[in-house]
Tab-separated table of C-alpha atoms in Angstrom:
chain	number	residue	atom	x	y	z
A	768	MET	CA	35.461	53.483	-8.096
A	769	GLU	CA	34.552	51.343	-5.114
A	770	GLY	CA	36.155	47.929	-5.127
A	771	LEU	CA	39.279	48.814	-7.097
A	772	TRP	CA	41.496	47.899	-4.205
A	773	ARG	CA	39.057	45.207	-3.098
A	774	SER	CA	41.659	42.939	-1.472
A	775	VAL	CA	42.512	45.666	1.037
A	776	THR	CA	39.086	45.349	2.642
A	777	GLY	CA	39.559	41.617	3.049
A	778	GLN	CA	36.956	40.750	0.402
A	779	ASP	CA	37.757	38.852	-2.748
A	780	PRO	CA	36.830	40.767	-5.892
A	781	SER	CA	33.491	40.000	-7.477
A	782	THR	CA	33.604	37.773	-10.542
A	783	GLU	CA	32.270	40.652	-12.688
A	784	GLU	CA	35.576	42.431	-12.145
A	785	TYR	CA	37.459	39.752	-14.075
A	786	SER	CA	34.817	37.767	-15.982
A	787	GLY	CA	35.752	36.955	-19.556
A	788	ILE	CA	39.474	37.238	-18.837
A	789	GLU	CA	41.373	33.957	-19.150
A	790	PHE	CA	44.062	35.158	-16.719
A	791	TRP	CA	45.555	31.648	-16.547
A	792	SER	CA	46.281	31.559	-20.305
A	793	ARG	CA	48.933	33.624	-22.122
A	794	PRO	CA	49.002	36.730	-19.893
A	795	GLU	CA	50.882	39.870	-20.946
A	796	ARG	CA	53.085	39.706	-17.819
A	797	THR	CA	53.316	37.585	-14.694
A	798	GLY	CA	55.606	37.573	-11.699
A	799	TRP	CA	56.113	37.930	-7.998
A	800	LEU	CA	55.734	41.392	-6.495
A	801	THR	CA	55.445	42.499	-2.905
A	802	LYS	CA	52.395	44.714	-2.378
A	803	GLN	CA	51.728	47.121	0.463
A	804	GLY	CA	48.298	47.010	2.054
A	805	GLU	CA	46.319	50.262	2.024
A	806	TYR	CA	45.153	50.403	5.638
A	807	ILE	CA	47.442	47.989	7.420
A	808	LYS	CA	50.760	48.918	5.830
A	809	THR	CA	52.165	45.394	5.794
A	810	TRP	CA	54.019	44.063	2.767
A	811	ARG	CA	52.782	40.790	1.257
A	812	ARG	CA	54.304	38.798	-1.560
A	813	ARG	CA	51.780	37.939	-4.274
A	814	TRP	CA	51.765	36.469	-7.783
A	815	PHE	CA	50.618	39.141	-10.253
A	816	VAL	CA	49.038	38.653	-13.670
A	817	LEU	CA	48.516	41.474	-16.164
A	818	LYS	CA	46.018	40.682	-18.908
A	819	GLN	CA	43.404	42.560	-20.934
A	820	GLY	CA	43.617	45.760	-18.913
A	821	LYS	CA	43.414	44.061	-15.513
A	822	LEU	CA	46.119	43.571	-12.905
A	823	LEU	CA	45.137	40.569	-10.790
A	824	TRP	CA	46.953	39.030	-7.849
A	825	PHE	CA	46.964	35.622	-6.233
A	826	LYS	CA	48.505	33.968	-3.180
A	827	ASP	CA	50.568	31.551	-5.274
A	828	SER	CA	51.893	31.164	-8.804
A	829	ASN	CA	49.876	28.033	-9.644
A	830	VAL	CA	47.146	29.983	-11.469
A	831	THR	CA	44.453	27.916	-13.195
A	832	SER	CA	40.933	28.530	-14.473
A	833	ALA	CA	39.704	27.616	-10.976
A	834	SER	CA	41.889	30.234	-9.251
A	835	VAL	CA	40.202	33.178	-7.546
A	836	PRO	CA	42.137	36.461	-7.542
A	837	ARG	CA	42.819	38.125	-4.189
A	838	GLY	CA	42.475	41.493	-5.905
A	839	VAL	CA	41.894	43.158	-9.261
A	840	ILE	CA	42.814	46.614	-10.551
A	841	SER	CA	41.352	47.914	-13.790
A	842	MET	CA	44.021	49.762	-15.777
A	843	GLY	CA	41.289	52.023	-17.190
A	844	THR	CA	40.987	53.659	-13.766
A	845	CYS	CA	44.732	54.186	-13.366
A	846	GLN	CA	46.643	57.236	-14.465
A	847	THR	CA	50.308	56.809	-13.563
A	848	VAL	CA	52.889	54.177	-12.753
A	849	LYS	CA	56.338	55.327	-11.638
A	850	GLY	CA	59.278	54.550	-9.407
A	851	ALA	CA	58.695	55.148	-5.684
A	852	GLU	CA	61.947	54.343	-3.862
A	853	ASP	CA	61.995	57.849	-2.377
A	854	ILE	CA	58.453	57.442	-0.996
A	855	VAL	CA	58.601	53.956	0.558
A	856	HIS	CA	62.374	53.997	1.187
A	857	LYS	CA	62.877	50.538	-0.292
A	858	PRO	CA	64.746	49.472	-3.429
A	859	CYS	CA	62.868	48.433	-6.600
A	860	ALA	CA	59.654	50.164	-5.453
A	861	PHE	CA	56.988	51.563	-7.747
A	862	GLU	CA	53.635	53.284	-7.381
A	863	LEU	CA	50.368	52.848	-9.244
A	864	SER	CA	47.833	55.651	-8.872
A	865	GLY	CA	44.483	56.670	-10.258
A	866	SER	CA	43.070	59.824	-11.717
A	867	GLY	CA	42.089	62.654	-9.401
A	868	ASN	CA	41.021	61.577	-5.933
A	869	SER	CA	39.599	58.280	-7.137
A	870	LEU	CA	42.447	56.097	-5.901
A	871	GLU	CA	45.054	56.269	-3.226
A	872	PRO	CA	48.456	55.275	-4.609
A	873	MET	CA	49.312	51.604	-4.299
A	874	TYR	CA	52.918	50.528	-3.728
A	875	PHE	CA	54.789	47.487	-5.001
A	876	LEU	CA	58.294	46.068	-4.701
A	877	ALA	CA	59.925	44.089	-7.493
A	878	ASP	CA	62.797	41.679	-6.832
A	879	THR	CA	65.231	43.480	-9.142
A	880	GLU	CA	65.582	46.879	-10.801
A	881	LYS	CA	65.144	45.190	-14.202
A	882	GLU	CA	61.842	43.581	-13.111
A	883	LYS	CA	60.664	46.916	-11.708
A	884	GLU	CA	61.295	48.628	-15.054
A	885	GLU	CA	59.588	45.794	-16.953
A	886	TRP	CA	56.489	46.021	-14.728
A	887	ILE	CA	56.380	49.823	-15.054
A	888	ASN	CA	56.617	49.541	-18.847
A	889	SER	CA	53.956	46.812	-19.104
A	890	ILE	CA	51.534	48.528	-16.725
A	891	GLY	CA	52.140	51.897	-18.415
A	892	ARG	CA	51.319	50.395	-21.816
A	893	SER	CA	48.157	48.840	-20.400
A	894	ILE	CA	47.076	52.139	-18.812
A	895	VAL	CA	47.421	53.914	-22.169
A	896	GLN	CA	45.562	51.149	-24.026
A	897	ASN	CA	42.721	51.093	-21.491
A	898	SER	CA	42.452	54.754	-20.580
A	899	LEU	CA	38.938	55.936	-19.773
A	900	ALA	CA	39.998	59.488	-20.552
A	901	LEU	CA	40.527	58.727	-24.238
A	902	ASN	CA	37.303	57.250	-25.483
A	903	ASP	CA	36.201	57.057	-29.108
A	904	SER	CA	34.252	60.321	-28.981
A	905	GLU	CA	37.403	62.240	-28.045
A	906	ILE	CA	39.550	60.898	-30.878
A	907	VAL	CA	39.864	63.409	-33.671
A	908	ASP	CA	40.411	62.145	-37.201
A	909	TYR	CA	42.333	65.000	-38.784
A	910	ASP	CA	42.417	63.275	-42.183
A	911	ALA	CA	38.596	63.359	-42.340
A	912	ARG	CA	38.598	67.168	-42.055
A	913	ARG	CA	40.454	67.768	-45.335
């Protein structure tokens, strides 16, 4: 689980964390979000890209094949995404958290309520599609039992 919130430690993520993902080409969702740091609780505006089960962020929106993400989160390690206005006391806030004690919640602010809901829906879909908890060995084919 180490390195999931890599940008918090001041280190850029390793290229293995996003290799093979053409994040600059046809992402599932992109947009500006404001992200709260884990240790130093400052809010920073970043350009986010969701693609192939990874949520990556950059300093600016001019993302190319030469861009290096400031951070990467694997959706397979996440469990929930939900509104968090009551926790951070800011409008359009949402929280992304991992399973068990593996991840501290991470907080984001969208610019509008509509964008917040769109991000929650997109991230939620990606979590389900990339869940580590539901691997092939756990899928039961009920039709095969007849």
